Structures are given as C-alpha cells and as structure tokens.
C-alpha cells in the first residue's frame, strides 16, 4: 500500500550515498537497461564512486558547476550521481536546444566542465566557440570516433579508484535544472540534496507505491524534473529496474520498449499518450505488463485518459509538478482516479488557491492561482532575484497555474496564468476548450488563445491539428464546439496547422501562438 514517510533526512546527507546504502544488499540486480545493455546495482555504484574520483582529479571543487548535456543512458545516471557524490553540482540541460541556448547556460551557470554525449559534442563546441564560458574540461560519453584535442573519454574513468562521498548537507545546493521555457527564457533552478529524497518518499513510494519488483520506463527524459524522478530518483530508491532510451519518444520507439522490456510502470505526457492512441501500431494489452501509468507536463484530457485505460486495463495517474517543486505535488492516486481532474494534494504538501488580490479562494469550482508548500521546493533561481522573490514567497511557491477545487476536494486545471482568457468578463480556461476539441474523432491536438475581434473584444481562437487522413472544415469545428461548450467559450476563430509549438517536454507554447497572431 502507498505510504507517507515523514522522517526528514539527516543534516549531513548525500543522496548518491543514500542510494548506495539502500541497495547494498542487491549488487547483482539489474539497475539500468539502456541501448547498450544492462548495468547492475553493484556496477552502477562502483562507477559512481570512480566518476567522483575523476571529477576530483580534474580539480573540480565542491559546489562548482558542470554542464550535463547527455542523451538518456546509464552514463547520464553515473554522471549525475557521481557529481552529487563528489559534492559537484550537475546542471542537467535539455538535449534538444540550440548552440545559442547552451552558450547562455554555460555563461549563466559558470560551468567549469561539460559532460556530453558524442552526438551532441558538435553543438556544445559551437556553443563554446561563442566564448562566454569557463569550461576547463570536456568529458565525452561513448565516443564513436577520435576525440577532439583536449576532450576526455568518460569510459577511461572506470579504471580509477573509488572515492569517498563528500560530506554534503541536506540543504546544500546539489543540482540545477533549467525551467522548460513554456513562457519564455529558461531560469536556472537550484535544488538541494534533500529535495531528491523528499520526492522519492512522498511521491515515488507514497503515491506510486514503487517496489524493487517494478520495471519502470519514462518517455519523459532525465533532464526534465518529471523524468529525473521517474527514471532515477524513484526507482533507484527502492531497487527497481529502469529502462532508458536515448532516442526521442516516438510512438514506435515507446512501443518497442513497452513490449521488449515489459515495464510495469510507464510515465508519459498527454501529447505522447494522444499520439500513441492514434497510432496503428498500438500494442495490445496482452503484449505489455503495465500495472500503472503516470502523466504530467500538462493536464491530461479525460478522453485520452479513459481511452488509454480502457485499452490497457490500467489507470493513468495524472498529476502536476514543476521544475521549482522538482516533481508532482498534486495528483490522482491508484484506486482514486477522477479523470478530467488532477486529483488532490500529495500527502506532505499543502495547497492554496488565491485570487488576484492574494486572498484565499474558498468557493467551490472558483478559479484561483495555485500555491504550494512542501519540502522539495527549490532554493532560488540563479542570479535572478526578482523572479526568485516573485515565485518563492516564504514557505509558499507560486506555481503560475490556475485551478479550481470541487466539493469533493478534487482540483481541476484551468490553465497557466499567462494563458487564461477573459471573454465577456468571465474567465475561460484554454485547457477546457482544448480538452473538448480533442474528443472529436478527427482532431489530434488543439491549442487555444485569445484573439481580439473587429470590435476590440477578446474571443477564443483554436489552432487544430488533424489526425492523419482526416478532414474537417471550420464550420464543422464550430458546430461541434457549440454542442459541448457555453456560448461565450466556443472558438470564434479556427486555424488548421500541421503541428503546435512545444517545449522538448511536450508542453504547448501558447505564447508563441500569441506572438504569431500579434505579428500577423
């Protein structure tokens, strides 16, 4: 049964060392399976210790930053935990960005070294050529050809002597994640050693009830806060086995892992679930071993959740987390799933809804700004005091999301603060309109923004992506919407597009659609 662990970590706490101690009795058990094969818990922990020695041999000191730009594989896990073990701070970044993005992150973090997959090395070198960095060493994971001058082969570090863990503190800066940029420029979010522990205890064990018998697979990548918990923190804390995939999570690539490795727990995002359900290659229930699925990144539409659950015979636990809170703090739970909602507060977290004046919203089904109090909150945004003060308000963290709460205590997503619309003086949730639109059998995805009409009034506009081989016209979309929405909510403007702008983690970037509309 799920449980809640309320005992805090000790003041002196190193998360990598904690994982080692938790798995001392299972050295032969498979910890990781990636495209190159399996790694046992004993092998993993030895590699982590050797990697930490390698960092120290390079002269890296406690709390100095290193850029971690790698595709999901066992080397990513070794590098991240090796940094934590040594007290060095890994800055895990999105693998799908541009050289200009990495140049900013290198400069902003003042990284002293870069850990990079061979396939991403040219992009990193282009970023470094822009000159705004302090990188002294480049360590390359799994090089397939000759390394450039001065670069180091990560595999060579396996011959080093394993070192001792740094005596870090639970509240000490341990790693950074950059916010995904769904509303603009990413921010360096600083997390502690203890934050990893709390998410594993409160969500991995407390809600998902993971055990060493589970095999887990996350379509969300390790550089994403959601993926980091899914595929590293949670499973390694209980001795489970993790399936890692370097390539992008297309439906076909995901199906291959679900069938070949028989994971019992799968983590995805709403866009991915929708795409897989639309694929003709969707495996049958008998071909997989799923006991539970998880969704986050954006709210999961009821239609997608119900169709997935009906096909595979397992629940989809929809939740919301954030880079700032590290993982999910509001979620449905096994045996208590109400599709179309995001569930209730994860035990260990407190939630509040507040109005525009900052007062608590107490009415049922009234929309308010969501605030969270909990032990996994980040320390700050690096070198961004104004944004830090705005988001981290004492013990409370402002999510930037709007929600309502029904009479039973279930929370329903309304949209990001920047995405909310006021039509005829009434709030309209773009997510509500989008969720309705995707129930049409011809519509794959939809995104809704506000558009000012000829009279200067704000009305809803929908961008529609149709399923392959389907056709639909503007009037048919409007007629469908009028059947299911209040008159002021249905989209007055329709535009059919081939794809929607998204972050690498699958979040729709409505601000790009607004910018596009304003420029037209």
PDB file of N, CA and C in Angstrom, residues 251 255-256 258-259 276 279-288 311-312:
ATOM      1  N   UNK A 251       5.926   7.195 -30.928  1.00  0.00           N
ATOM      2  CA  UNK A 251       5.097   6.046 -30.576  1.00  0.00           C
ATOM      3  C   UNK A 251       5.790   4.714 -30.845  1.00  0.00           C
ATOM      4  N   UNK A 255       6.641   1.989 -28.021  1.00  0.00           N
ATOM      5  CA  UNK A 255       6.033   0.657 -28.085  1.00  0.00           C
ATOM      6  C   UNK A 255       7.094  -0.441 -27.996  1.00  0.00           C
ATOM      7  N   UNK A 256       8.229  -0.215 -28.655  1.00  0.00           N
ATOM      8  CA  UNK A 256       9.295  -1.224 -28.640  1.00  0.00           C
ATOM      9  C   UNK A 256       9.758  -1.509 -27.218  1.00  0.00           C
ATOM     10  N   UNK A 258       8.018  -0.909 -24.416  1.00  0.00           N
ATOM     11  CA  UNK A 258       6.919  -1.480 -23.644  1.00  0.00           C
ATOM     12  C   UNK A 258       6.790  -2.979 -23.894  1.00  0.00           C
ATOM     13  N   UNK A 259       7.046  -3.399 -25.124  1.00  0.00           N
ATOM     14  CA  UNK A 259       6.909  -4.814 -25.478  1.00  0.00           C
ATOM     15  C   UNK A 259       8.176  -5.598 -25.139  1.00  0.00           C
ATOM     16  N   UNK A 276       0.188   8.061 -29.216  1.00  0.00           N
ATOM     17  CA  UNK A 276       0.233   6.600 -29.212  1.00  0.00           C
ATOM     18  C   UNK A 276      -1.140   5.997 -29.480  1.00  0.00           C
ATOM     19  N   UNK A 279      -1.893   5.904 -33.099  1.00  0.00           N
ATOM     20  CA  UNK A 279      -1.006   5.104 -33.943  1.00  0.00           C
ATOM     21  C   UNK A 279      -1.625   3.748 -34.279  1.00  0.00           C
ATOM     22  N   UNK A 280      -1.499   3.303 -35.526  1.00  0.00           N
ATOM     23  CA  UNK A 280      -1.998   1.970 -35.896  1.00  0.00           C
ATOM     24  C   UNK A 280      -1.163   0.844 -35.285  1.00  0.00           C
ATOM     25  N   UNK A 281       0.012   1.187 -34.748  1.00  0.00           N
ATOM     26  CA  UNK A 281       0.901   0.178 -34.170  1.00  0.00           C
ATOM     27  C   UNK A 281       0.709  -0.009 -32.667  1.00  0.00           C
ATOM     28  N   UNK A 282      -0.323   0.604 -32.092  1.00  0.00           N
ATOM     29  CA  UNK A 282      -0.558   0.492 -30.653  1.00  0.00           C
ATOM     30  C   UNK A 282      -0.627  -0.986 -30.248  1.00  0.00           C
ATOM     31  N   UNK A 283       0.249  -1.435 -29.322  1.00  0.00           N
ATOM     32  CA  UNK A 283       0.228  -2.858 -28.945  1.00  0.00           C
ATOM     33  C   UNK A 283      -1.032  -3.220 -28.180  1.00  0.00           C
ATOM     34  N   UNK A 284      -1.349  -4.486 -28.198  1.00  0.00           N
ATOM     35  CA  UNK A 284      -2.497  -4.981 -27.449  1.00  0.00           C
ATOM     36  C   UNK A 284      -2.157  -5.078 -25.968  1.00  0.00           C
ATOM     37  N   UNK A 285      -3.183  -5.128 -25.142  1.00  0.00           N
ATOM     38  CA  UNK A 285      -2.978  -5.264 -23.707  1.00  0.00           C
ATOM     39  C   UNK A 285      -2.147  -6.500 -23.382  1.00  0.00           C
ATOM     40  N   UNK A 286      -2.355  -7.577 -24.121  1.00  0.00           N
ATOM     41  CA  UNK A 286      -1.652  -8.835 -23.857  1.00  0.00           C
ATOM     42  C   UNK A 286      -0.162  -8.768 -24.157  1.00  0.00           C
ATOM     43  N   UNK A 287       0.273  -7.741 -24.888  1.00  0.00           N
ATOM     44  CA  UNK A 287       1.681  -7.620 -25.254  1.00  0.00           C
ATOM     45  C   UNK A 287       2.509  -6.862 -24.222  1.00  0.00           C
ATOM     46  N   UNK A 288       1.861  -6.224 -23.239  1.00  0.00           N
ATOM     47  CA  UNK A 288       2.575  -5.413 -22.261  1.00  0.00           C
ATOM     48  C   UNK A 288       2.287  -5.918 -20.852  1.00  0.00           C
ATOM     49  N   UNK A 311      -8.062   0.575 -23.023  1.00  0.00           N
ATOM     50  CA  UNK A 311      -7.278  -0.295 -23.903  1.00  0.00           C
ATOM     51  C   UNK A 311      -6.326  -1.194 -23.129  1.00  0.00           C
ATOM     52  N   UNK A 312      -5.617  -0.609 -22.142  1.00  0.00           N
ATOM     53  CA  UNK A 312      -4.577  -1.368 -21.443  1.00  0.00           C
ATOM     54  C   UNK A 312      -5.026  -1.929 -20.095  1.00  0.00           C
TER      55      UNK A 312
END
